[in-house]
Amino acid sequence: MSLQLTIDDLKRQARRRVPTMFFDYADSGAWTESTYRANEEDFHKIKFRQRVLVDMDNRSLASTMIGETVSMPVALAPTGSTGMQHADGEMLAAQAAEEFGVPFTLSTMSICSIEDVASVTRKPFWFQLYVMRDKDFAYNLIDRAKAAGCSALVLTLDLQILAQRHKDLRNGLSAPPKMTPKNIVDMAIRPRWVMGMLGTQRRTFRNIVGHAKGVTDLSSLKAWTDEQFDPSLSWKDVEWIRERWGGKLILKGILDPEDAEMAAKTGADALIVSNHGGRQLDGAPSTISMLESIVDKVGDRIEVHMDSGIRSGQDVLKALCLGAKGTYIGRPFLYGLGADGKRGVTRALEIIRKELDMTMALCGRRDINTVGKDMLHR
Ligand SMILES: Cc1cc2nc3c(=O)[nH]c(=O)nc-3n(C[C@H](O)[C@H](O)[C@H](O)COP(=O)(O)O)c2cc1C
């Protein structure tokens, strides 16, 4: 295996190891992908102030997110179909996160189920909820997350309808993949991935199949998901979800200060400034460009987290300087997983930790909890 020094190195390896359909599923944004690109590009425009001759001994990245201790304020974002990047992907990523001391968030649309992940971890993980039209199914998911000891519910607000990603349509994305001649060739040149998949039973959406009414196999699953995302979801729904859950609640997908105001009023514990990694509203601004105005508006009342576009520890530090209490990575950990399974996820976290620590030091700070806007050129 060649040197893995950056998230981009992991991405290159993942591209070789993961069938095109699933690699592209991760590496894509909606329509023209302009927001997907802006998320990364806008981080590059922010510059640090270089400071010297400040005592750099005994640095610390430890912090808290929603009151939970984290070894660095970087959680793994909820991502659907993660078990298609690598066999048993969610279980492996959850274990890597647990060992590293950062939160793992399991998606509703995961391959491994809530119970699968609970069976291989000891500390509580977080669960991300998509609210479906079938309310019994939503109640049941919330109850299952509670029973598994999840310590936070992440409610995603920006996917009432699913935006279009051209690559997925062109590749005929499905889990497991359809056995077309093109897909067979694409998989045949990736034997490690195929062997992994043959060695596991977990190849479909296990939070759903066998749990939702009438969903027993793949074809009924497709019909069900096509009609199930609830386009009528509204701020009122946050109330019953909060009540049913009864624990820490995080609202994901805020990109506008007015929506942030609404989110703060719900009494949730945190909100995530997110545009779904550029996968929903193409043409929306990058999250890093919106973060400061949202922190200014509600930061004194609700913890503000952010995701979308983070590719390095430097990006994490920029987000923290602009007022985020915590951050999430989606694609960086997926690339690690695709490149090298659990080891690859750990590697992604190590790369980010090293970049974060060195950058903080070179900016003249020792404690991640003291970083702020004064560290940036503005
Ligand atoms: C392949 C993929 C699948 C995703 N699936 C979900 C999901 O099921 N639920 C959700 O709330 N967000 C989902 N997201 C969005 C992520 O939680 C997160 O907001 C985004 O990945 C952050 O951007 P980044 O990938 O640039 O770090 C997904 C993102 C990717 C890349």
Short mmCIF file of C-alpha atoms in Angstrom, two decimals, residues 92-344:
data_model
loop_
_atom_site.label_atom_id
_atom_site.label_comp_id
_atom_site.label_asym_id
_atom_site.label_seq_id
_atom_site.Cartn_x
_atom_site.Cartn_y
_atom_site.Cartn_z
CA LEU A 92 -15.94 -1.17 11.09
CA ALA A 93 -16.25 2.61 11.01
CA ALA A 94 -18.09 2.62 14.35
CA GLN A 95 -15.31 0.55 15.91
CA ALA A 96 -12.61 2.83 14.49
CA ALA A 97 -14.43 5.91 15.84
CA GLU A 98 -14.92 4.31 19.25
CA GLU A 99 -11.24 3.44 19.56
CA PHE A 100 -10.29 6.95 18.45
CA GLY A 101 -12.64 8.60 20.93
CA VAL A 102 -14.91 10.41 18.46
CA PRO A 103 -18.66 9.99 17.85
CA PHE A 104 -19.98 7.72 15.11
CA THR A 105 -23.39 8.51 13.56
CA LEU A 106 -25.33 5.66 11.97
CA SER A 107 -27.65 6.56 9.07
CA THR A 108 -31.23 5.34 8.76
CA MET A 109 -30.19 4.22 5.25
CA SER A 110 -27.27 2.12 6.46
CA ILE A 111 -26.47 -1.41 5.35
CA CYS A 112 -25.59 -2.67 8.86
CA SER A 113 -28.49 -2.20 11.26
CA ILE A 114 -28.64 -0.36 14.59
CA GLU A 115 -28.45 -3.76 16.28
CA ASP A 116 -25.47 -4.87 14.13
CA VAL A 117 -23.48 -1.80 15.14
CA ALA A 118 -24.50 -2.11 18.81
CA SER A 119 -23.27 -5.72 18.79
CA VAL A 120 -19.68 -4.72 17.97
CA THR A 121 -19.31 -1.51 20.01
CA ARG A 122 -19.26 -0.77 23.73
CA LYS A 123 -19.80 2.97 23.88
CA PRO A 124 -23.04 4.58 22.71
CA PHE A 125 -23.13 5.81 19.12
CA TRP A 126 -25.46 8.40 17.55
CA PHE A 127 -28.37 7.58 15.28
CA GLN A 128 -29.55 9.69 12.32
CA LEU A 129 -33.25 9.68 11.57
CA TYR A 130 -35.02 10.20 8.27
CA VAL A 131 -38.72 10.62 8.91
CA MET A 132 -40.84 8.47 6.64
CA ARG A 133 -44.54 8.72 5.81
CA ASP A 134 -45.03 5.44 7.69
CA LYS A 135 -45.08 6.94 11.21
CA ASP A 136 -45.11 3.52 12.87
CA PHE A 137 -41.80 2.84 11.19
CA ALA A 138 -40.38 6.14 12.50
CA TYR A 139 -41.61 5.39 16.04
CA ASN A 140 -40.09 1.96 15.80
CA LEU A 141 -36.72 3.29 14.60
CA ILE A 142 -36.60 5.77 17.48
CA ASP A 143 -37.43 3.01 19.95
CA ARG A 144 -34.78 0.70 18.47
CA ALA A 145 -32.16 3.46 18.75
CA LYS A 146 -33.15 3.95 22.39
CA ALA A 147 -33.01 0.23 23.09
CA ALA A 148 -29.52 0.08 21.54
CA GLY A 149 -28.38 2.81 23.95
CA CYS A 150 -27.74 5.50 21.32
CA SER A 151 -26.81 8.73 23.10
CA ALA A 152 -28.05 11.24 20.50
CA LEU A 153 -30.64 11.40 17.75
CA VAL A 154 -29.57 13.36 14.67
CA LEU A 155 -32.66 14.48 12.80
CA THR A 156 -31.94 15.32 9.16
CA LEU A 157 -33.99 18.25 7.86
CA ASP A 158 -32.67 18.79 4.33
CA LEU A 159 -33.90 15.67 2.55
CA GLN A 160 -37.67 15.81 2.39
CA ILE A 161 -37.22 15.08 -1.28
CA LEU A 162 -34.15 13.52 -2.81
CA ALA A 163 -32.18 15.73 -5.21
CA GLN A 164 -30.74 14.32 -8.40
CA ARG A 165 -27.20 13.10 -8.77
CA HIS A 166 -26.46 12.42 -12.41
CA LYS A 167 -23.70 9.90 -11.74
CA ASP A 168 -26.02 7.65 -9.72
CA LEU A 169 -28.60 7.61 -12.51
CA ARG A 170 -25.99 6.93 -15.17
CA ASN A 171 -24.43 4.13 -13.11
CA GLY A 172 -27.81 2.56 -12.26
CA LEU A 173 -26.95 2.68 -8.55
CA SER A 174 -28.48 -0.13 -6.49
CA ALA A 175 -27.55 -2.15 -3.40
CA PRO A 176 -26.48 -4.84 -4.03
CA PRO A 177 -25.43 -3.92 -7.59
CA LYS A 178 -27.34 -5.34 -10.55
CA MET A 179 -25.39 -8.00 -12.41
CA THR A 180 -25.11 -6.22 -15.77
CA PRO A 181 -22.08 -7.10 -17.97
CA LYS A 182 -20.59 -3.66 -17.20
CA ASN A 183 -20.91 -4.13 -13.44
CA ILE A 184 -19.53 -7.66 -13.56
CA VAL A 185 -16.36 -6.42 -15.29
CA ASP A 186 -16.13 -3.46 -12.88
CA MET A 187 -16.29 -5.80 -9.88
CA ALA A 188 -14.07 -8.53 -11.37
CA ILE A 189 -11.12 -6.14 -11.33
CA ARG A 190 -11.75 -5.46 -7.61
CA PRO A 191 -11.51 -8.94 -6.06
CA ARG A 192 -10.86 -7.69 -2.50
CA TRP A 193 -14.18 -5.88 -2.46
CA VAL A 194 -16.00 -8.88 -3.96
CA MET A 195 -14.48 -11.33 -1.45
CA GLY A 196 -15.51 -9.05 1.41
CA MET A 197 -19.07 -8.86 0.13
CA LEU A 198 -19.28 -12.61 -0.37
CA GLY A 199 -18.09 -13.05 3.20
CA THR A 200 -20.94 -11.07 4.80
CA GLN A 201 -24.70 -11.39 4.98
CA ARG A 202 -25.09 -7.63 5.21
CA ARG A 203 -25.81 -6.42 1.69
CA THR A 204 -29.10 -4.55 1.93
CA PHE A 205 -30.69 -1.84 4.08
CA ARG A 206 -30.98 -3.73 7.32
CA ASN A 207 -32.67 -0.96 9.33
CA ILE A 208 -35.57 -1.28 6.92
CA VAL A 209 -35.90 -4.78 5.43
CA GLY A 210 -37.88 -6.92 7.84
CA HIS A 211 -38.88 -3.86 9.92
CA ALA A 212 -41.04 -1.74 7.59
CA LYS A 213 -44.48 -3.03 6.68
CA GLY A 214 -44.43 -5.07 3.49
CA VAL A 215 -40.68 -4.78 2.91
CA THR A 216 -39.26 -8.26 2.76
CA ASP A 217 -36.92 -8.13 -0.20
CA LEU A 218 -35.11 -5.73 -2.50
CA SER A 219 -37.86 -5.00 -4.97
CA SER A 220 -40.38 -4.18 -2.26
CA LEU A 221 -37.69 -2.07 -0.58
CA LYS A 222 -37.22 0.07 -3.69
CA ALA A 223 -40.94 0.72 -4.04
CA TRP A 224 -41.12 1.57 -0.34
CA THR A 225 -38.20 4.06 -0.25
CA ASP A 226 -39.36 5.77 -3.47
CA GLU A 227 -42.61 6.76 -1.80
CA GLN A 228 -41.57 6.98 1.84
CA PHE A 229 -39.48 10.13 2.35
CA ASP A 230 -42.01 12.51 3.84
CA PRO A 231 -42.21 15.79 1.86
CA SER A 232 -44.70 17.23 4.36
CA LEU A 233 -42.25 17.19 7.29
CA SER A 234 -42.45 20.51 9.19
CA TRP A 235 -41.15 22.25 12.32
CA LYS A 236 -44.18 20.86 14.20
CA ASP A 237 -42.87 17.33 13.69
CA VAL A 238 -39.70 18.12 15.61
CA GLU A 239 -41.89 18.29 18.71
CA TRP A 240 -43.23 14.72 18.64
CA ILE A 241 -39.87 13.34 17.58
CA ARG A 242 -38.22 15.11 20.50
CA GLU A 243 -40.83 13.81 22.90
CA ARG A 244 -40.72 10.22 21.67
CA TRP A 245 -36.91 10.21 21.75
CA GLY A 246 -36.50 11.97 25.11
CA GLY A 247 -32.71 12.29 24.83
CA LYS A 248 -30.12 14.56 23.20
CA LEU A 249 -31.36 15.89 19.86
CA ILE A 250 -29.26 17.33 17.01
CA LEU A 251 -30.89 19.06 14.00
CA LYS A 252 -28.93 18.50 10.79
CA GLY A 253 -29.12 20.50 7.59
CA ILE A 254 -29.39 24.17 8.62
CA LEU A 255 -27.88 26.63 6.13
CA ASP A 256 -29.80 29.84 6.79
CA PRO A 257 -29.79 32.08 9.89
CA GLU A 258 -33.62 32.22 9.89
CA ASP A 259 -33.85 28.42 9.99
CA ALA A 260 -31.18 28.44 12.69
CA GLU A 261 -33.48 30.67 14.71
CA MET A 262 -36.30 28.14 14.31
CA ALA A 263 -33.95 25.32 15.27
CA ALA A 264 -32.86 27.12 18.43
CA LYS A 265 -36.50 27.60 19.42
CA THR A 266 -37.16 23.83 19.34
CA GLY A 267 -34.91 23.39 22.36
CA ALA A 268 -32.65 20.92 20.51
CA ASP A 269 -29.17 20.44 21.93
CA ALA A 270 -27.27 21.26 18.74
CA LEU A 271 -27.72 22.10 15.09
CA ILE A 272 -25.46 21.12 12.22
CA VAL A 273 -24.76 23.76 9.58
CA SER A 274 -24.85 21.47 6.56
CA ASN A 275 -25.83 21.34 2.91
CA HIS A 276 -25.62 17.54 2.89
CA GLY A 277 -22.15 17.69 1.37
CA GLY A 278 -23.52 19.45 -1.74
CA ARG A 279 -25.87 16.55 -2.44
CA GLN A 280 -29.20 18.38 -2.13
CA LEU A 281 -29.68 22.04 -3.21
CA ASP A 282 -27.12 22.67 -5.93
CA GLY A 283 -26.46 26.42 -6.07
CA ALA A 284 -26.66 26.85 -2.30
CA PRO A 285 -23.66 28.51 -0.61
CA SER A 286 -20.86 26.52 1.02
CA THR A 287 -21.36 25.78 4.70
CA ILE A 288 -18.11 27.45 5.77
CA SER A 289 -19.33 30.70 4.17
CA MET A 290 -22.59 30.57 6.20
CA LEU A 291 -21.19 29.38 9.52
CA GLU A 292 -20.28 32.72 11.06
CA SER A 293 -23.66 34.35 10.43
CA ILE A 294 -25.42 31.36 12.01
CA VAL A 295 -23.14 31.34 15.05
CA ASP A 296 -23.74 35.09 15.44
CA LYS A 297 -27.49 34.56 15.34
CA VAL A 298 -27.95 31.56 17.66
CA GLY A 299 -24.56 30.55 19.06
CA ASP A 300 -25.44 31.82 22.54
CA ARG A 301 -28.51 29.53 22.72
CA ILE A 302 -27.64 26.28 20.91
CA GLU A 303 -24.44 24.41 20.16
CA VAL A 304 -23.48 24.94 16.52
CA HIS A 305 -21.76 22.12 14.61
CA MET A 306 -20.84 22.04 10.93
CA ASP A 307 -20.03 19.68 8.08
CA SER A 308 -19.59 19.64 4.28
CA GLY A 309 -16.24 20.10 2.57
CA ILE A 310 -13.83 19.23 5.39
CA ARG A 311 -10.83 17.45 3.84
CA SER A 312 -8.11 18.21 6.40
CA GLY A 313 -7.41 19.11 9.99
CA GLN A 314 -6.81 22.65 8.73
CA ASP A 315 -10.42 22.80 7.56
CA VAL A 316 -11.57 21.56 10.98
CA LEU A 317 -9.57 24.33 12.67
CA LYS A 318 -11.02 26.99 10.36
CA ALA A 319 -14.55 25.86 11.26
CA LEU A 320 -13.74 25.89 14.98
CA CYS A 321 -12.18 29.37 14.69
CA LEU A 322 -15.40 30.61 13.10
CA GLY A 323 -17.41 29.35 16.05
CA ALA A 324 -18.31 25.70 15.45
CA LYS A 325 -18.21 23.62 18.62
CA GLY A 326 -17.86 20.41 16.60
CA THR A 327 -17.43 19.17 13.03
CA TYR A 328 -18.29 16.06 11.02
CA ILE A 329 -16.58 14.29 8.14
CA GLY A 330 -18.48 12.28 5.53
CA ARG A 331 -16.40 11.51 2.46
CA PRO A 332 -13.01 11.56 4.23
CA PHE A 333 -13.96 8.54 6.33
CA LEU A 334 -15.75 6.83 3.42
CA TYR A 335 -12.57 7.09 1.33
CA GLY A 336 -10.58 5.62 4.21
CA LEU A 337 -13.08 2.80 4.53
CA GLY A 338 -13.03 2.06 0.80
CA ALA A 339 -9.24 2.17 0.73
CA ASP A 340 -8.53 -0.08 3.68
CA GLY A 341 -11.54 -0.95 5.83
CA LYS A 342 -11.32 -0.15 9.53
CA ARG A 343 -7.59 0.68 9.27
CA GLY A 344 -8.43 3.22 6.57
#
